[in-house]
XYZ file of N, CA and C in Angstrom:
744
model
N 2.965 10.869 -3.106
C 1.813 11.083 -4.374
C 2.381 12.651 -4.622
N 2.849 13.480 -3.318
C 3.110 14.922 -4.051
C 4.382 14.826 -4.829
N 5.727 13.995 -4.093
C 6.780 13.587 -5.140
C 6.501 13.236 -6.541
N 5.780 12.337 -6.372
C 5.186 11.934 -7.700
C 4.382 12.758 -8.542
N 3.673 13.524 -8.367
C 3.233 14.417 -9.005
C 4.059 15.617 -9.932
N 4.766 15.932 -8.341
C 5.335 17.264 -9.232
C 6.715 17.027 -9.831
N 7.348 15.913 -9.955
C 8.455 15.050 -10.222
C 7.958 14.970 -11.794
N 6.386 14.834 -12.076
C 6.007 15.157 -13.517
C 6.785 16.392 -14.132
N 7.181 17.094 -13.329
C 7.321 18.841 -14.373
C 9.028 18.796 -14.082
N 9.745 17.592 -14.066
C 11.286 17.408 -13.821
C 11.701 17.654 -15.451
N 12.812 17.980 -15.712
C 13.377 17.741 -17.232
C 13.527 16.503 -17.447
N 13.220 15.583 -18.735
C 13.185 14.545 -18.992
C 14.519 14.179 -19.673
N 15.279 12.784 -19.271
C 16.708 12.616 -19.960
C 16.386 12.086 -21.741
N 16.453 13.136 -22.285
C 16.498 12.693 -23.882
C 17.545 12.306 -24.379
N 17.599 11.952 -25.733
C 18.955 11.419 -26.339
C 19.299 10.061 -25.641
N 19.197 9.721 -24.594
C 20.329 8.807 -23.810
C 20.041 7.593 -24.693
N 18.266 7.340 -25.044
C 18.239 6.165 -25.099
C 18.719 5.543 -26.582
N 19.041 6.347 -27.585
C 19.575 6.395 -28.841
C 18.467 6.244 -29.929
N 16.982 6.535 -29.592
C 15.746 5.957 -30.359
C 15.013 7.474 -30.698
N 15.145 8.005 -31.520
C 14.705 8.805 -31.821
C 13.190 9.209 -31.385
N 12.875 10.456 -31.042
C 11.174 10.323 -30.349
C 11.391 10.146 -28.808
N 12.139 9.153 -28.556
C 12.044 8.651 -26.745
C 12.271 9.662 -25.872
N 11.857 9.190 -24.399
C 12.525 10.428 -23.266
C 12.661 9.296 -22.440
N 13.158 9.648 -21.438
C 13.442 8.938 -20.060
C 12.859 9.531 -18.939
N 11.688 9.486 -18.698
C 11.305 10.705 -17.418
C 11.970 10.214 -16.068
N 11.605 11.308 -15.356
C 12.412 11.427 -14.008
C 11.120 10.782 -13.226
N 9.770 10.546 -13.909
C 9.177 9.875 -12.540
C 9.660 8.502 -12.375
N 10.056 8.038 -13.030
C 10.673 6.328 -12.822
C 11.377 6.143 -11.665
N 12.512 7.271 -11.245
C 12.951 7.053 -10.055
C 12.155 7.372 -9.134
N 11.115 8.350 -9.064
C 10.080 8.332 -7.998
C 9.217 6.907 -7.555
N 9.197 6.461 -8.924
C 8.254 5.065 -8.791
C 8.935 4.013 -7.813
N 10.347 3.896 -8.278
C 11.009 3.514 -7.380
C 11.060 3.947 -5.442
N 11.132 4.798 -6.021
C 10.982 5.745 -4.301
C 9.780 5.215 -3.423
N 8.730 5.631 -4.379
C 7.313 5.267 -3.654
C 7.524 3.457 -2.978
N 7.634 3.036 -4.028
C 8.097 1.751 -3.769
C 8.509 1.142 -2.372
N 9.624 1.821 -2.400
C 11.050 1.319 -1.286
C 10.350 2.244 -0.064
N 9.424 3.278 -0.070
C 8.678 3.888 1.264
C 7.340 3.096 1.424
N 6.555 2.925 0.807
C 5.360 2.858 1.184
C 4.791 1.018 0.600
N 5.809 0.125 0.469
C 5.707 -0.724 0.003
C 5.460 -1.026 -1.629
N 4.993 -2.716 -1.690
C 4.675 -3.052 -3.490
C 3.147 -2.308 -3.720
N 2.232 -2.581 -2.604
C 1.067 -1.830 -3.061
C 0.605 -1.114 -3.097
N 0.818 -0.427 -1.698
C 0.272 1.291 -1.710
C 1.563 2.188 -2.715
N 2.839 1.478 -2.629
C 3.613 2.275 -3.337
C 3.345 2.524 -5.175
N 2.710 1.489 -5.658
C 1.795 1.131 -6.686
C 1.175 2.213 -7.006
N 0.225 2.158 -5.927
C -1.517 2.817 -5.812
C -0.755 4.510 -5.767
N 0.347 4.895 -5.241
C 0.899 6.105 -5.131
C 1.566 6.708 -6.465
N 2.290 5.923 -6.899
C 2.752 6.171 -8.130
C 1.461 6.657 -9.428
N 0.630 5.361 -9.330
C -0.431 5.664 -10.327
C -1.248 6.655 -10.333
N -1.439 7.083 -8.967
C -2.510 7.915 -8.669
C -1.668 9.375 -9.059
N -0.350 10.038 -8.668
C 0.364 10.831 -9.170
C 0.304 10.949 -10.298
N 0.624 10.239 -11.217
C 0.915 10.376 -12.502
C -0.483 10.633 -13.293
N -1.771 9.709 -12.513
C -2.731 10.178 -13.093
C -3.598 11.663 -12.870
N -3.135 12.046 -11.617
C -3.120 13.585 -11.236
C -2.740 14.968 -12.010
N -1.394 14.517 -12.566
C -0.402 14.746 -13.737
C -1.659 14.736 -14.727
N -1.835 14.120 -15.240
C -2.732 13.798 -16.153
C -3.607 14.878 -16.752
N -4.509 14.942 -15.247
C -5.605 15.647 -14.866
C -5.040 17.347 -15.055
N -4.267 17.658 -14.716
C -4.279 18.767 -14.705
C -3.211 19.211 -16.065
N -2.555 18.515 -16.657
C -1.598 18.588 -18.117
C -2.148 17.271 -18.937
N -3.772 17.439 -19.627
C -3.719 17.047 -20.808
C -3.191 16.047 -21.852
N -2.954 14.768 -21.855
C -1.832 14.969 -23.204
C -0.310 14.216 -22.961
N -0.251 14.540 -21.366
C 1.285 13.824 -21.087
C 1.133 12.336 -21.117
N 0.149 11.577 -20.714
C 0.145 10.309 -20.758
C -0.701 9.937 -22.009
N -1.711 10.525 -22.533
C -2.828 10.044 -23.421
C -2.240 10.417 -24.913
N -1.280 11.006 -25.065
C -0.375 11.403 -26.719
C -0.348 10.067 -27.252
N 0.144 9.357 -27.076
C 0.040 7.767 -27.699
C 0.475 6.449 -26.998
N -0.097 5.224 -27.414
C 0.029 3.992 -26.546
C 0.826 3.620 -25.857
N 1.979 3.927 -26.266
C 3.024 3.879 -25.509
C 3.371 5.121 -24.089
N 2.618 6.178 -23.942
C 2.874 6.898 -23.385
C 1.654 6.648 -22.190
N 0.468 6.313 -22.682
C -0.280 5.392 -21.833
C 0.231 4.388 -20.820
N 0.266 3.522 -21.646
C 1.229 2.722 -20.965
C 2.362 3.019 -19.992
N 2.938 3.968 -19.759
C 3.851 4.078 -19.005
C 3.784 4.461 -17.846
N 2.438 4.404 -17.201
C 1.698 4.632 -16.115
C 1.614 3.327 -15.553
N 1.916 2.024 -15.930
C 1.804 1.036 -15.917
C 3.068 0.307 -15.381
N 4.012 1.105 -16.045
C 5.328 0.542 -16.207
C 6.256 1.374 -15.182
N 5.417 2.350 -14.267
C 6.034 3.364 -13.377
C 5.859 2.219 -12.146
N 4.306 1.860 -12.025
C 3.791 1.137 -11.354
C 4.503 -0.107 -10.892
N 4.911 -0.673 -11.942
C 5.336 -2.101 -12.027
C 6.840 -2.018 -10.855
N 7.706 -0.867 -11.616
C 8.632 -0.396 -10.855
C 8.503 -0.437 -9.097
N 6.849 0.493 -8.462
C 7.408 0.343 -7.464
C 6.767 -0.735 -6.824
N 6.224 -1.803 -7.743
C 5.831 -3.399 -6.970
C 7.084 -3.815 -6.741
N 7.847 -3.885 -8.085
C 9.392 -4.766 -7.927
C 10.246 -3.891 -6.485
N 10.317 -2.555 -6.566
C 11.228 -2.141 -5.293
C 10.656 -2.125 -4.297
N 9.111 -2.423 -4.052
C 8.749 -2.360 -2.753
C 8.660 -3.904 -2.338
N 8.796 -4.662 -3.570
C 8.815 -6.130 -2.688
C 9.966 -6.798 -2.174
N 11.303 -5.955 -3.155
C 12.721 -6.308 -2.272
C 12.610 -5.525 -1.213
N 12.132 -4.208 -0.949
C 12.521 -3.963 0.448
C 11.757 -4.537 1.512
N 10.295 -5.396 1.073
C 9.448 -6.274 2.201
C 10.074 -7.519 2.002
N 11.594 -7.626 1.550
C 12.238 -9.345 1.494
C 11.165 -10.472 0.885
N 10.158 -9.539 0.073
C 9.812 -10.464 -0.524
C 10.842 -11.443 -2.337
N 12.120 -11.558 -2.054
C 12.819 -11.683 -3.171
C 12.097 -12.715 -4.022
N 11.430 -13.959 -3.880
C 11.121 -14.528 -4.844
C 9.899 -13.910 -5.742
N 9.175 -13.509 -5.195
C 8.367 -13.029 -6.127
C 8.462 -11.784 -7.194
N 9.503 -10.851 -6.416
C 10.269 -10.083 -7.114
C 10.951 -10.402 -8.295
N 11.928 -11.373 -7.970
C 12.498 -12.376 -8.732
C 11.624 -12.739 -10.010
N 10.930 -13.468 -9.414
C 10.170 -14.038 -10.487
C 9.355 -13.098 -11.415
N 9.284 -11.783 -10.949
C 8.132 -10.731 -11.725
C 9.333 -10.503 -13.006
N 10.286 -10.218 -11.962
C 11.806 -9.735 -13.388
C 11.878 -10.841 -14.024
N 12.124 -12.059 -13.974
C 12.744 -12.780 -14.689
C 11.479 -13.337 -15.758
N 10.583 -13.217 -15.399
C 9.245 -13.596 -16.252
C 9.177 -12.377 -17.468
N 9.637 -10.983 -17.046
C 9.833 -10.018 -18.091
C 10.833 -10.354 -18.970
N 12.318 -10.706 -18.694
C 13.415 -11.292 -19.472
C 12.561 -12.137 -20.455
N 11.925 -13.394 -19.748
C 11.693 -14.249 -20.662
C 11.041 -13.803 -21.382
N 10.113 -12.695 -21.257
C 8.762 -12.351 -22.186
C 9.619 -11.953 -23.951
N 11.002 -11.321 -23.161
C 12.110 -10.251 -24.022
C 12.525 -11.228 -25.187
N 12.716 -12.658 -24.453
C 13.748 -13.132 -25.410
C 12.228 -14.162 -25.858
N 10.940 -14.359 -25.920
C 10.103 -14.715 -26.514
C 9.615 -14.325 -28.114
N 10.291 -12.867 -28.146
C 9.929 -12.174 -29.102
C 10.742 -12.725 -29.881
N 10.689 -12.070 -31.363
C 11.717 -12.041 -32.217
C 12.768 -11.377 -32.712
N 12.411 -10.093 -31.805
C 13.533 -9.448 -32.318
C 14.375 -9.426 -30.765
N 13.997 -9.821 -29.704
C 14.275 -10.099 -28.254
C 15.564 -10.991 -28.302
N 15.111 -12.305 -29.436
C 16.316 -12.763 -29.979
C 17.193 -12.723 -30.924
N 17.247 -12.099 -31.458
C 17.579 -11.202 -32.514
C 18.768 -10.472 -31.770
N 18.256 -9.588 -30.417
C 19.208 -8.405 -30.072
C 19.230 -9.022 -28.438
N 19.804 -10.663 -28.680
C 20.379 -11.507 -27.533
C 20.640 -10.858 -26.291
N 21.726 -9.503 -26.728
C 22.526 -9.225 -26.167
C 21.998 -7.733 -25.256
N 20.783 -7.815 -25.594
C 20.402 -6.073 -25.276
C 19.910 -5.845 -23.755
N 19.540 -7.271 -23.057
C 19.361 -6.684 -21.436
C 20.191 -7.413 -20.309
N 21.766 -7.375 -21.470
C 23.057 -7.667 -20.402
C 22.994 -7.372 -19.004
N 22.750 -6.130 -18.936
C 23.051 -5.136 -17.648
C 22.017 -5.274 -16.992
N 20.999 -6.350 -16.931
C 19.327 -6.765 -16.283
C 20.201 -8.160 -15.683
N 20.218 -9.081 -16.332
C 21.215 -9.944 -16.014
C 21.924 -9.825 -14.916
N 23.125 -9.042 -15.308
C 23.749 -8.749 -14.400
C 23.670 -8.417 -13.121
N 22.478 -7.353 -13.111
C 22.138 -6.829 -11.722
C 21.038 -7.805 -11.079
N 20.587 -8.567 -11.708
C 20.011 -10.122 -11.159
C 21.179 -10.543 -10.288
N 21.818 -11.243 -11.151
C 23.241 -12.200 -10.619
C 23.312 -11.481 -9.227
N 24.394 -10.473 -9.276
C 24.273 -9.468 -8.245
C 23.853 -9.558 -7.174
N 22.386 -9.029 -7.099
C 21.302 -9.005 -6.058
C 21.422 -10.527 -5.310
N 21.579 -11.467 -6.308
C 21.319 -12.605 -5.763
C 22.680 -13.162 -5.027
N 23.643 -13.081 -5.338
C 24.854 -13.036 -5.111
C 24.931 -12.427 -3.265
N 24.849 -10.787 -3.603
C 24.879 -10.032 -2.759
C 23.957 -9.568 -1.485
N 22.647 -9.911 -2.357
C 21.578 -9.804 -1.226
C 21.252 -10.512 -0.272
N 21.880 -11.459 -0.162
C 21.792 -12.408 1.095
C 22.448 -11.417 2.417
N 23.862 -11.404 1.528
C 24.867 -11.061 3.126
C 24.203 -9.528 3.386
N 23.928 -8.892 2.341
C 23.217 -7.276 2.834
C 22.487 -7.351 3.570
N 21.376 -8.425 3.307
C 20.225 -8.755 4.294
C 20.390 -9.038 5.852
N 21.633 -10.046 5.717
C 22.303 -10.283 6.964
C 22.787 -9.444 8.012
N 23.421 -8.343 7.250
C 24.127 -7.398 7.854
C 23.203 -5.443 7.892
N 22.061 -5.782 8.056
C 21.168 -5.003 7.742
C 21.534 -3.677 8.690
N 22.435 -4.133 9.987
C 22.371 -3.111 11.045
C 23.256 -1.843 10.374
N 23.862 -2.220 9.619
C 25.234 -1.480 9.127
C 24.750 -0.424 8.104
N 24.973 1.086 8.191
C 24.477 2.123 7.228
C 24.738 1.757 5.673
N 25.870 1.110 5.405
C 26.506 0.750 3.899
C 25.709 -0.317 3.356
N 25.780 -1.011 4.117
C 24.726 -2.361 3.749
C 23.394 -1.756 3.126
N 23.060 -1.215 4.040
C 21.712 -0.500 4.192
C 21.624 0.364 2.683
N 22.331 1.109 2.847
C 22.259 1.719 1.481
C 22.407 0.959 0.204
N 23.315 -0.269 0.254
C 23.677 -0.776 -0.940
C 22.224 -1.651 -0.752
N 21.822 -2.275 -0.024
C 20.465 -3.245 -0.356
C 19.167 -1.977 -0.779
N 19.229 -0.417 -0.493
C 18.402 0.140 -1.164
C 18.594 0.220 -2.932
N 19.535 0.237 -3.132
C 20.111 0.405 -4.313
C 19.704 -0.692 -5.034
N 20.191 -1.943 -4.889
C 19.503 -2.933 -5.356
C 18.125 -2.942 -5.778
N 17.267 -2.290 -4.512
C 15.525 -2.313 -4.700
C 15.642 -1.624 -6.091
N 15.938 -0.035 -5.632
C 16.100 0.813 -6.442
C 16.111 0.426 -8.115
N 17.662 -0.089 -8.256
C 17.590 -0.735 -9.762
C 17.163 -1.831 -10.151
N 16.585 -2.889 -9.663
C 16.024 -3.749 -10.613
C 14.176 -3.000 -10.797
N 13.617 -2.231 -9.774
C 12.782 -1.633 -10.205
C 12.807 -1.029 -11.327
N 14.251 -0.041 -11.525
C 14.174 0.395 -12.523
C 14.748 0.297 -13.681
N 14.894 -1.071 -13.667
C 15.492 -1.855 -14.940
C 13.937 -2.525 -15.096
N 13.312 -3.157 -14.013
C 11.564 -3.609 -14.538
C 10.920 -2.406 -15.133
N 10.722 -1.532 -15.427
C 10.170 -0.305 -16.161
C 11.072 -0.568 -17.530
N 12.147 -0.734 -17.725
C 13.071 -0.297 -18.913
C 12.407 -1.753 -19.771
N 12.473 -2.347 -18.737
C 12.836 -4.209 -20.005
C 11.128 -4.255 -20.710
N 10.136 -3.951 -19.614
C 9.320 -3.848 -20.130
C 8.307 -2.922 -21.257
N 9.134 -1.313 -20.589
C 8.803 -0.465 -21.804
C 9.467 -0.883 -23.271
N 10.737 -1.566 -22.789
C 11.364 -2.066 -24.626
C 10.709 -2.713 -25.565
N 10.121 -3.710 -24.186
C 8.924 -4.783 -25.143
C 7.532 -4.230 -25.280
N 7.214 -3.220 -24.863
C 6.129 -2.677 -25.407
C 6.303 -1.798 -26.613
N 7.424 -1.352 -26.385
C 7.576 -0.118 -27.457
C 8.808 -0.901 -28.942
N 8.818 -2.101 -28.561
C 9.240 -2.738 -30.185
C 8.202 -3.775 -30.506
N 6.884 -3.968 -29.486
C 5.659 -4.588 -30.101
C 4.693 -3.184 -31.019
N 4.590 -2.558 -30.114
C 3.938 -1.142 -30.554
C 4.125 -0.427 -32.254
N 5.757 -0.285 -32.196
C 6.412 0.573 -33.715
C 7.169 -0.652 -34.089
N 7.597 -1.895 -33.984
C 8.341 -2.593 -34.622
C 9.136 -2.507 -34.585
N 10.021 -2.047 -33.646
C 11.563 -1.944 -34.100
C 12.372 -2.961 -34.273
N 13.544 -2.555 -35.064
C 14.224 -3.578 -35.341
C 15.464 -3.967 -34.272
N 16.268 -5.101 -34.291
C 17.077 -5.184 -33.727
C 18.309 -4.337 -33.438
N 18.444 -3.650 -34.139
C 19.783 -2.822 -34.377
C 19.448 -1.443 -33.661
N 18.038 -1.264 -33.619
C 17.502 0.158 -32.517
C 17.954 -0.363 -31.212
N 17.952 -1.200 -31.003
C 18.257 -1.685 -29.374
C 19.799 -1.717 -29.100
N 20.486 -2.294 -30.462
C 21.710 -2.762 -30.425
C 22.868 -1.249 -30.282
N 22.185 -0.224 -30.333
C 22.566 1.111 -30.577
C 22.950 1.890 -29.443
N 22.075 0.946 -27.882
C 21.577 1.495 -26.759
C 22.508 0.948 -26.057
N 23.204 -0.045 -26.115
C 23.240 -1.366 -25.359
C 24.290 -0.950 -24.240
N 25.038 -0.044 -24.696
C 25.817 0.589 -23.901
C 25.435 1.880 -22.887
N 24.321 2.618 -23.282
C 24.034 3.773 -23.171
C 22.573 3.488 -21.796
N 22.077 2.123 -22.150
C 20.890 2.432 -21.212
C 21.348 1.939 -19.821
N 22.381 1.079 -19.619
C 22.779 1.264 -17.806
C 23.444 2.018 -17.381
N 23.670 3.302 -17.832
C 24.108 4.440 -17.087
C 22.347 5.211 -16.985
N 21.884 5.235 -17.424
C 20.765 6.199 -17.054
C 20.077 5.370 -16.037
N 20.204 4.336 -16.157
C 19.311 3.401 -15.178
C 19.955 3.575 -14.067
N 21.124 3.633 -14.036
C 21.899 3.625 -12.798
C 21.798 4.796 -11.823
N 21.396 6.360 -12.635
C 21.267 7.209 -12.344
C 19.934 7.676 -11.952
N 19.355 6.849 -12.517
C 17.790 7.117 -11.962
C 17.762 6.630 -10.743
N 18.179 5.060 -10.657
C 18.453 4.099 -9.328
C 19.231 5.060 -8.145
N 20.301 5.282 -8.397
C 20.801 5.968 -7.267
C 20.107 7.612 -6.795
N 19.216 8.217 -7.551
C 18.788 9.146 -7.545
C 17.668 8.404 -6.323
N 16.922 7.731 -6.542
C 16.040 7.233 -5.456
C 16.770 6.699 -4.086
N 17.696 5.938 -4.570
C 18.396 5.710 -3.473
C 18.913 6.196 -2.584
N 18.954 7.600 -2.742
C 19.538 8.596 -2.278
C 18.494 9.368 -1.309
N 17.238 9.273 -1.797
C 16.514 10.128 -1.471
C 15.780 9.415 -0.436
N 15.876 7.438 -0.418
C 14.859 6.894 0.640
C 16.346 6.884 1.264
N 17.275 6.788 1.537
C 18.475 6.773 2.634
C 18.081 7.769 3.414
N 18.254 9.179 2.708
C 17.596 9.962 3.665
C 16.843 10.475 4.244
N 15.390 9.958 3.712
C 14.168 9.736 4.333
C 14.209 8.799 5.811
N 14.907 7.604 5.318
C 15.159 6.693 6.271
C 15.790 6.938 7.597
N 16.664 7.735 6.777
C 17.876 7.849 7.915
C 17.587 8.489 9.325
N 16.509 9.723 8.776
C 16.385 10.497 9.592
C 14.804 10.273 10.653
N 14.067 9.360 9.635
C 13.273 8.216 10.538
C 14.025 7.672 11.644
N 14.920 6.935 11.224
C 15.432 6.435 12.417
C 16.040 7.104 13.408
N 16.579 8.306 13.234
C 17.248 8.863 14.115
C 16.217 9.794 14.942
N 15.192 10.377 14.338
C 14.056 10.578 15.266
C 13.576 9.379 16.252
N 13.519 8.295 15.869
C 12.932 6.969 16.455
C 13.957 6.818 17.725
N 15.079 6.756 17.272
C 16.322 6.220 18.448
C 16.467 7.491 19.479
N 16.389 8.480 19.015
C 16.384 9.880 19.705
C 15.226 10.436 21.260
N 13.820 9.663 20.495
C 13.084 9.609 21.593
C 13.536 9.229 22.706
N 13.035 9.858 23.630
C 13.337 9.595 25.459
C 12.578 8.866 25.598
N 11.247 8.403 25.339
C 10.352 7.265 25.597
C 10.921 6.120 24.889
N 11.612 6.054 23.389
C 11.707 4.926 23.222
C 12.285 3.625 23.762
N 13.395 3.951 25.034
C 13.500 2.645 25.857
C 12.619 2.199 26.650
N 11.761 2.925 27.086
C 10.692 2.779 28.060
C 9.807 1.737 27.595
N 9.511 2.310 25.624
C 8.552 1.848 25.209
C 9.104 0.613 24.810
N 10.135 -0.357 24.323
C 10.571 -1.109 24.139
C 11.140 -2.014 25.540
N 11.390 -1.540 26.748
C 11.373 -2.124 27.902
C 9.424 -2.577 28.358
N 8.658 -1.761 27.777
C 7.228 -1.910 28.238
C 6.970 -3.165 27.735
N 7.041 -2.899 25.992
C 6.627 -3.775 25.145
C 6.972 -5.386 25.411
N 8.520 -5.602 25.964
C 9.079 -6.583 26.151
C 8.552 -7.378 27.183
N 8.365 -6.275 28.410
C 7.376 -6.976 29.634
C 6.211 -7.305 29.278
N 5.672 -6.749 28.707
C 3.851 -7.355 28.221
C 4.047 -8.670 27.670
N 5.014 -8.634 26.899
C 5.101 -10.288 25.928
C 5.685 -11.124 26.560
N 6.598 -10.608 27.720
C 6.788 -11.664 28.938
C 5.490 -12.489 29.622
N 4.918 -11.032 30.221
C 3.691 -11.640 30.739
C 2.510 -12.277 30.108
N 2.571 -12.218 28.398
C 1.805 -13.068 28.207
C 2.028 -14.304 28.196
N 3.699 -14.449 27.584
C 4.294 -15.604 27.526
C 3.578 -16.694 28.977
N 3.702 -15.721 30.064
C 3.936 -16.665 30.872
C 2.275 -16.984 31.566
N 1.606 -16.102 31.600
C -0.356 -16.860 31.314
C -0.361 -17.290 30.315
N -0.213 -17.401 29.345
C -0.536 -18.493 28.397
C -0.109 -19.637 27.997
N 1.476 -19.617 27.936
C 2.121 -20.919 27.977
C 2.899 -21.586 28.940
N 3.287 -20.745 29.827
C 3.623 -21.520 31.527
C 2.730 -21.779 32.204
N 1.767 -21.046 32.134
C 0.627 -21.538 32.954
C -0.114 -22.897 32.458
N -0.001 -22.734 31.316
C -1.149 -24.013 30.510
C -0.438 -25.550 30.707
N 0.975 -25.147 30.744
C 1.772 -26.515 30.597
C 1.881 -26.892 32.351
N 1.483 -25.686 33.155
C 1.521 -26.342 34.450
C 0.411 -27.207 34.940
N -0.597 -26.227 34.328
C -2.007 -27.184 34.637
C -1.789 -28.158 33.909
N -1.537 -28.455 32.992
C -1.614 -29.929 32.113
C -0.499 -31.014 32.867
N 0.444 -30.134 33.377
C 1.106 -31.526 34.348
C 0.278 -31.416 35.402
N -0.628 -30.899 36.025
C -0.762 -30.970 36.847
C -2.032 -31.987 37.033
N -2.858 -31.650 35.929
C -4.060 -32.759 35.445
C -3.377 -33.894 35.222
N -2.169 -34.148 34.956
C -1.938 -35.420 34.528
C -1.401 -36.450 35.363
N -1.144 -35.605 36.676
C -1.033 -36.368 38.248
C -2.035 -36.775 38.875
């Protein structure tokens, strides 16, 4: 929550999207990070609370126009999608992501600028192809980094397409406004995703090293295995033996 709050003061990327008066908030990267660290539910809560606290301290940050007010929910959506992927709830995450794409194409401007979400579609296909193998090789640090990157990327792209839909609906943008940024938005989304991935990987790597370096870690694992074996013997094996005895 503290990271989300203070990230509100970070400089935003302006002039990248190609539409006058718009900006890409650095908050999106931390929205994805919250989802990866705290899960879809609590990650969304942390992101929303952090942005709300910043609004209380800096009135007008979110409430200066309708689109800025909706940005709170876009960042929470980013946390939700990233968190679902980290928890391997792929179907739900892809369902939300796919629904946003369908919503884009249900709009007149979306059908006219049908090429606009090309990078969203490529990212989704890549995740469907690579994601399965990455999960199966989760013991590798390289594969962990790749998996975190996909979680972050689909999260920030969810924020992006939702924002594009809302911006078009509120301000009535023409298809030409989106065609002017069709090659630019992938760059800024990759930057946001990589930033969130690096921070998440660093934090999770430290946590992993701390746990594995604990002197009591092996003893705790052995004790848990022993407890599970004992429970299995008392609960299942003894019941089977008693049933066989009664059968005779």
